[in-house]
Amino acid sequence: MGAGIVHVFLAAGSAVTLAEADADRARVGAANVEASLRKAEERGKLAEPAASLLARLSVVDDLGALPTDTALVVEAVPEKIELKLAVFTAVAARCPDAVLASNTSSLSIAELAKGLPGARVIGMHFFNPVPVQALVELVVHDGLPDRVVATARRWAEALGKTVIEVRDSPGFATSRLGVAVGLEAIRMLEERVASAEDIDTGMRLGYGWPMGPLRLTDLVGLDVRLSIADHLATRLGPRFNAPQLLRDKVARGELGRKSGQGFFTW
Ligand code: CAA
């Protein structure tokens, strides 16, 4: 999702620094941003040539190389609280005035904010594919100044997104509902209620979903969905227990679109 988030900020006119964990990931990250922008350009979605947007992009492989006057940092690292905390701790020291936004799908924003100087951590939850989906879910915890919320809203709206504001609670509004449906679809597949194709077609044509819940799980990533489900199960109870089929597929490396195989072959 990081590449999509970089894409939309570049397209909205910002200068962006993409920070990755090492040089290999930095190369892949930069290539993903370029591919996303080229696709949007081919579809006539960019007001400026992709090449001029890319000229505003810097790529670094060290958080210590972020510009110190950075106004907004959006983290999109894997859904592990220790990792996100480590990133925010490093960034808070490097960029003293930045608003720190997390693209987490489910983790507590208050827990991510704990111990960091200044009340400036907010949830800024984007949706796949980021350039296409019109929503940003702002996740707000007690003690966050209205000024930070207003600033984050202004930025999200400058990207052309519609904002919903949600209280910090497990899975917020969108992941809680989206994961509930996704897990139930996987349980239905385990119980041989219908094929993956037919479960998805049911929700597409019967409910008007743009894609069915299983294909959507492939798009999001089975590993991502599993992490969210495990977290929600600890906070909201066994109704979010992950089906065995999901665990087995993740263990086999069938992660969805990004690995070429999930509930469908890509
Ligand atoms: N940049 C800009 N625009 C793009 C683009 C890109 N890279 N790729 C596609 N588009 C545009 C297309 O030009 C098209 O626009 P128009 O309708 O104006 O022509 C539009 O997006 C749709 O593209 P397509 O016709 O190629 O594709 P589609 O109609 O098959 O739709 C889809 C594809 C947008 C993915 C659609 O199936 C969809 O909305 N699926 C549901 C996605 C969803 O639910 N996402 C949320 C997942 S949950 C999540 O992400 C949060 C989390 O915490 C994990």
Coordinates of C-alpha atoms and ligand atoms in Angstrom, one line a residue:
M1 CA 0.0 0.0 0.0
G2 CA 3.0 2.3 0.6
A3 CA 3.5 2.7 -3.2
G4 CA -0.2 3.7 -3.6
I5 CA 0.1 6.2 -0.8
V6 CA 3.2 7.7 -2.3
H7 CA 1.4 7.8 -5.7
V8 CA -1.6 9.8 -4.4
F9 CA 0.5 12.4 -2.5
L10 CA 2.7 12.9 -5.6
A11 CA -0.4 13.3 -7.7
A12 CA -1.7 15.9 -5.3
G13 CA 1.4 18.0 -5.7
S14 CA 3.5 17.0 -2.6
A15 CA 7.2 16.3 -2.5
V16 CA 7.5 12.8 -1.0
T17 CA 10.3 10.8 0.5
L18 CA 9.8 7.1 0.4
A19 CA 11.7 5.4 3.2
E20 CA 12.3 1.7 3.0
A21 CA 14.2 -0.7 5.4
D22 CA 17.1 -1.5 3.0
A23 CA 18.5 -0.8 -0.5
D24 CA 16.7 -3.8 -2.1
R25 CA 13.3 -2.8 -0.7
A26 CA 14.0 0.8 -1.7
R27 CA 14.5 -0.3 -5.3
V28 CA 11.3 -2.4 -5.3
G29 CA 9.4 0.4 -3.6
A30 CA 10.5 2.9 -6.2
A31 CA 9.6 0.5 -9.0
N32 CA 6.1 0.0 -7.5
V33 CA 5.5 3.7 -7.3
E34 CA 6.6 4.2 -10.9
A35 CA 4.5 1.3 -12.2
S36 CA 1.4 2.6 -10.4
L37 CA 1.9 6.1 -11.8
R38 CA 2.5 4.8 -15.3
K39 CA -0.7 2.8 -15.1
A40 CA -2.6 5.9 -14.0
E41 CA -1.0 7.9 -16.8
E42 CA -2.0 5.3 -19.4
R43 CA -5.6 5.5 -18.1
G44 CA -5.5 9.4 -18.4
K45 CA -5.8 9.9 -14.7
L46 CA -2.9 12.1 -14.1
A47 CA -2.9 15.9 -14.5
E48 CA 0.9 16.0 -14.9
P49 CA 3.1 13.5 -16.7
A50 CA 4.3 10.6 -14.5
A51 CA 7.9 11.8 -15.1
S52 CA 7.3 15.2 -13.5
L53 CA 5.6 13.5 -10.5
L54 CA 8.6 11.1 -10.1
A55 CA 10.9 14.1 -10.1
R56 CA 9.3 15.1 -6.7
L57 CA 10.1 11.7 -5.2
S58 CA 13.2 10.9 -3.1
V59 CA 13.9 7.3 -2.0
V60 CA 15.9 6.5 1.1
D61 CA 16.8 3.3 2.9
D62 CA 17.2 4.8 6.3
L63 CA 14.7 6.7 8.5
G64 CA 17.6 8.8 9.6
A65 CA 17.7 10.3 6.1
L66 CA 14.1 11.7 6.2
P67 CA 14.1 15.5 5.8
T68 CA 13.8 17.0 9.4
D69 CA 11.1 19.5 8.3
T70 CA 8.8 16.7 7.1
A71 CA 5.2 17.8 7.8
L72 CA 3.5 14.4 7.6
V73 CA 4.8 10.9 8.0
V74 CA 2.5 8.0 6.9
E75 CA 3.8 4.6 8.1
A76 CA 2.7 1.5 6.1
V77 CA 4.9 -1.2 7.5
P78 CA 3.6 -4.7 8.3
E79 CA 0.8 -5.0 10.9
K80 CA 3.1 -5.6 13.9
I81 CA 2.9 -3.2 16.8
E82 CA 6.5 -3.4 17.9
L83 CA 7.6 -2.6 14.3
K84 CA 5.3 0.3 14.0
L85 CA 6.4 1.6 17.4
A86 CA 10.1 1.4 16.4
V87 CA 9.4 3.3 13.2
F88 CA 7.5 6.0 15.0
T89 CA 10.1 6.3 17.7
A90 CA 12.8 6.8 15.1
V91 CA 10.7 9.2 13.0
A92 CA 9.6 11.3 16.1
A93 CA 13.2 11.9 17.0
R94 CA 14.2 12.8 13.4
C95 CA 11.1 15.0 12.4
P96 CA 10.1 16.9 15.5
D97 CA 7.1 18.7 13.9
A98 CA 5.6 16.0 11.8
V99 CA 2.2 14.6 12.3
L100 CA 2.6 10.8 12.6
A101 CA -0.1 8.9 10.7
S102 CA -0.5 5.1 10.8
N103 CA -2.0 3.2 7.9
T104 CA -2.8 0.4 10.4
S105 CA -6.0 -1.6 9.6
S106 CA -6.7 -2.5 13.2
L107 CA -4.1 -1.7 15.8
S108 CA -4.8 0.8 18.6
I109 CA -3.7 4.3 17.7
A110 CA -3.5 5.2 21.5
E111 CA -1.0 2.4 22.0
L112 CA 1.1 3.6 19.0
A113 CA 1.1 7.1 20.5
K114 CA 2.2 6.0 24.0
G115 CA 5.6 7.3 25.0
L116 CA 6.0 9.5 21.9
P117 CA 6.7 13.2 22.5
G118 CA 3.8 15.5 21.5
A119 CA 0.2 14.5 20.9
R120 CA 0.5 13.9 17.1
V121 CA -0.3 10.3 16.3
I122 CA -3.4 9.7 14.2
G123 CA -4.8 6.8 12.2
M124 CA -4.9 7.5 8.5
H125 CA -6.3 4.4 7.0
F126 CA -6.2 4.0 3.2
F127 CA -7.8 1.3 1.0
N128 CA -6.5 -0.9 -1.8
P129 CA -6.0 0.2 -4.6
V130 CA -5.1 3.5 -3.0
P131 CA -5.3 5.6 -6.2
V132 CA -8.8 4.3 -6.9
Q133 CA -10.6 3.9 -3.5
A134 CA -12.3 7.2 -2.5
L135 CA -12.1 6.7 1.3
V136 CA -9.7 7.7 4.1
E137 CA -10.7 6.5 7.6
L138 CA -9.3 8.9 10.2
V139 CA -8.9 7.2 13.5
V140 CA -8.9 9.5 16.5
H141 CA -8.0 8.8 20.1
D142 CA -8.7 10.7 23.3
G143 CA -6.2 13.4 23.9
L144 CA -5.4 14.2 20.3
P145 CA -5.7 17.9 19.7
D146 CA -8.5 19.0 17.3
R147 CA -5.8 20.8 15.3
V148 CA -4.1 17.5 14.4
V149 CA -7.4 16.0 13.3
A150 CA -8.2 19.0 11.2
T151 CA -4.8 19.0 9.6
A152 CA -5.0 15.3 8.7
R153 CA -8.5 15.8 7.3
R154 CA -7.3 18.6 5.1
W155 CA -4.5 16.5 3.7
A156 CA -6.8 13.6 3.0
E157 CA -9.3 15.8 1.3
A158 CA -6.5 17.4 -0.8
L159 CA -5.9 13.9 -2.1
G160 CA -9.5 13.9 -3.3
K161 CA -10.6 11.4 -0.7
T162 CA -13.7 11.5 1.4
V163 CA -13.0 11.2 5.1
I164 CA -14.8 9.3 7.8
E165 CA -13.8 9.9 11.4
V166 CA -13.8 6.9 13.7
R167 CA -13.1 6.5 17.4
D168 CA -10.0 4.4 18.2
S169 CA -11.4 0.9 18.6
P170 CA -10.3 -2.6 17.4
G171 CA -10.6 -2.7 13.6
F172 CA -12.1 0.8 13.5
A173 CA -15.3 0.8 11.3
T174 CA -14.1 -0.6 8.0
S175 CA -11.7 -3.5 8.9
R176 CA -14.1 -4.8 11.6
L177 CA -16.9 -5.2 9.1
G178 CA -14.8 -6.1 6.1
V179 CA -12.9 -8.8 7.9
A180 CA -16.1 -10.2 9.4
V181 CA -17.5 -10.9 6.0
G182 CA -14.1 -12.1 4.6
L183 CA -13.7 -14.7 7.4
E184 CA -17.3 -15.9 7.0
A185 CA -16.7 -16.4 3.3
I186 CA -13.6 -18.5 4.0
R187 CA -15.6 -20.6 6.6
M188 CA -18.3 -21.1 3.9
L189 CA -15.6 -22.3 1.5
E190 CA -14.3 -24.7 4.2
E191 CA -17.8 -26.0 4.7
R192 CA -18.3 -26.5 1.0
V193 CA -21.3 -24.2 0.9
A194 CA -20.3 -23.1 -2.6
S195 CA -17.2 -22.7 -4.7
A196 CA -15.0 -19.6 -4.3
E197 CA -16.1 -18.3 -7.7
D198 CA -19.8 -18.8 -6.7
I199 CA -19.5 -17.2 -3.2
D200 CA -17.9 -14.2 -4.9
T201 CA -20.4 -14.0 -7.7
G202 CA -23.2 -14.1 -5.1
M203 CA -21.9 -11.0 -3.4
R204 CA -21.0 -9.2 -6.6
L205 CA -24.3 -9.7 -8.4
G206 CA -26.6 -10.2 -5.4
Y207 CA -25.2 -7.4 -3.2
G208 CA -23.5 -5.1 -5.8
W209 CA -20.0 -5.6 -4.3
P210 CA -17.4 -4.5 -7.0
M211 CA -15.5 -7.8 -6.2
G212 CA -16.4 -10.8 -4.0
P213 CA -15.0 -11.2 -0.5
L214 CA -12.5 -13.9 -1.5
R215 CA -11.0 -12.1 -4.4
L216 CA -10.9 -9.0 -2.1
T217 CA -9.0 -11.1 0.4
D218 CA -6.5 -12.0 -2.4
L219 CA -6.2 -8.3 -3.2
V220 CA -5.5 -7.2 0.4
G221 CA -3.2 -10.2 1.1
L222 CA -4.1 -13.3 3.1
D223 CA -1.3 -12.6 5.6
V224 CA -2.6 -9.1 6.1
R225 CA -6.1 -10.4 6.7
L226 CA -4.8 -13.1 9.1
S227 CA -2.9 -10.5 11.2
I228 CA -5.9 -8.4 11.5
A229 CA -8.2 -11.3 12.4
D230 CA -5.7 -12.5 15.1
H231 CA -5.6 -9.0 16.6
L232 CA -9.4 -8.7 16.5
A233 CA -9.9 -12.1 18.1
T234 CA -7.7 -11.0 21.1
R235 CA -9.7 -7.8 21.4
L236 CA -13.2 -8.6 20.4
G237 CA -13.5 -12.3 21.0
P238 CA -13.7 -15.7 19.2
R239 CA -16.1 -14.5 16.5
F240 CA -12.9 -13.2 14.8
N241 CA -11.0 -16.5 15.1
A242 CA -9.3 -17.2 11.8
P243 CA -10.5 -20.2 9.8
Q244 CA -7.9 -23.0 9.5
L245 CA -8.0 -22.7 5.7
L246 CA -6.7 -19.2 6.0
R247 CA -3.9 -20.2 8.3
D248 CA -2.9 -23.1 6.0
K249 CA -2.8 -21.0 2.9
V250 CA -0.6 -18.3 4.6
A251 CA 1.7 -21.1 5.9
R252 CA 2.0 -22.3 2.3
G253 CA 2.9 -18.9 1.1
E254 CA -0.4 -18.5 -0.8
L255 CA -0.8 -14.8 0.1
G256 CA -3.1 -13.7 -2.8
R257 CA -2.3 -11.4 -5.7
K258 CA 1.2 -10.5 -4.5
S259 CA 2.3 -14.2 -4.5
G260 CA 0.3 -15.2 -7.6
Q261 CA -1.9 -17.6 -5.6
G262 CA -4.6 -17.1 -3.0
F263 CA -8.2 -18.3 -3.3
F264 CA -7.7 -17.6 -7.0
T265 CA -4.7 -17.9 -9.3
W266 CA -3.5 -14.4 -10.5
Ligands
CAA1 N1 -4.5 4.8 -10.8 C1 -5.6 5.6 -11.0 N2 -6.8 5.1 -11.5 C2 -6.9 3.8 -11.7 C3 -5.8 2.9 -11.5 C4 -4.5 3.5 -11.0 N3 -3.4 2.8 -10.8 N4 -6.2 1.6 -11.7 C5 -7.5 1.7 -12.0 N5 -7.9 3.0 -12.0 C6 -9.2 3.5 -12.3 C7 -9.7 3.1 -13.7 O1 -9.3 4.0 -14.7 C8 -11.2 3.1 -13.5 O2 -11.7 4.4 -13.5 P1 -13.0 4.8 -14.4 O3 -14.1 4.0 -13.9 O4 -13.1 6.3 -14.1 O5 -12.6 4.5 -15.8 C9 -11.4 2.6 -12.1 O6 -10.1 2.8 -11.4 C10 -11.7 1.1 -12.1 O7 -10.7 0.4 -12.8 P2 -11.0 -0.9 -13.7 O8 -12.2 -0.7 -14.6 O9 -9.7 -1.3 -14.4 O10 -11.2 -2.0 -12.6 P3 -12.5 -2.6 -12.1 O11 -13.8 -1.8 -12.5 O12 -12.4 -4.0 -12.3 O13 -12.3 -2.2 -10.5 C11 -11.4 -2.3 -8.4 C12 -11.2 -2.7 -9.8 C13 -11.3 -0.8 -8.2 C14 -10.2 -3.0 -7.6 C15 -12.8 -2.8 -7.9 O14 -12.9 -4.1 -8.1 C16 -13.0 -2.5 -6.4 O15 -13.3 -1.4 -6.0 N6 -12.8 -3.6 -5.6 C17 -13.0 -3.5 -4.2 C18 -11.7 -3.0 -3.5 C19 -11.9 -2.9 -2.1 O16 -12.8 -3.2 -1.4 N7 -10.8 -2.3 -1.4 C20 -10.7 -2.2 0.0 C21 -9.9 -3.4 0.5 S1 -9.7 -3.3 2.3 C22 -8.3 -2.3 2.4 O17 -7.6 -2.1 1.5 C23 -8.0 -1.9 3.8 C24 -7.2 -2.7 4.6 O18 -7.1 -2.3 5.8 C25 -6.5 -3.9 4.2

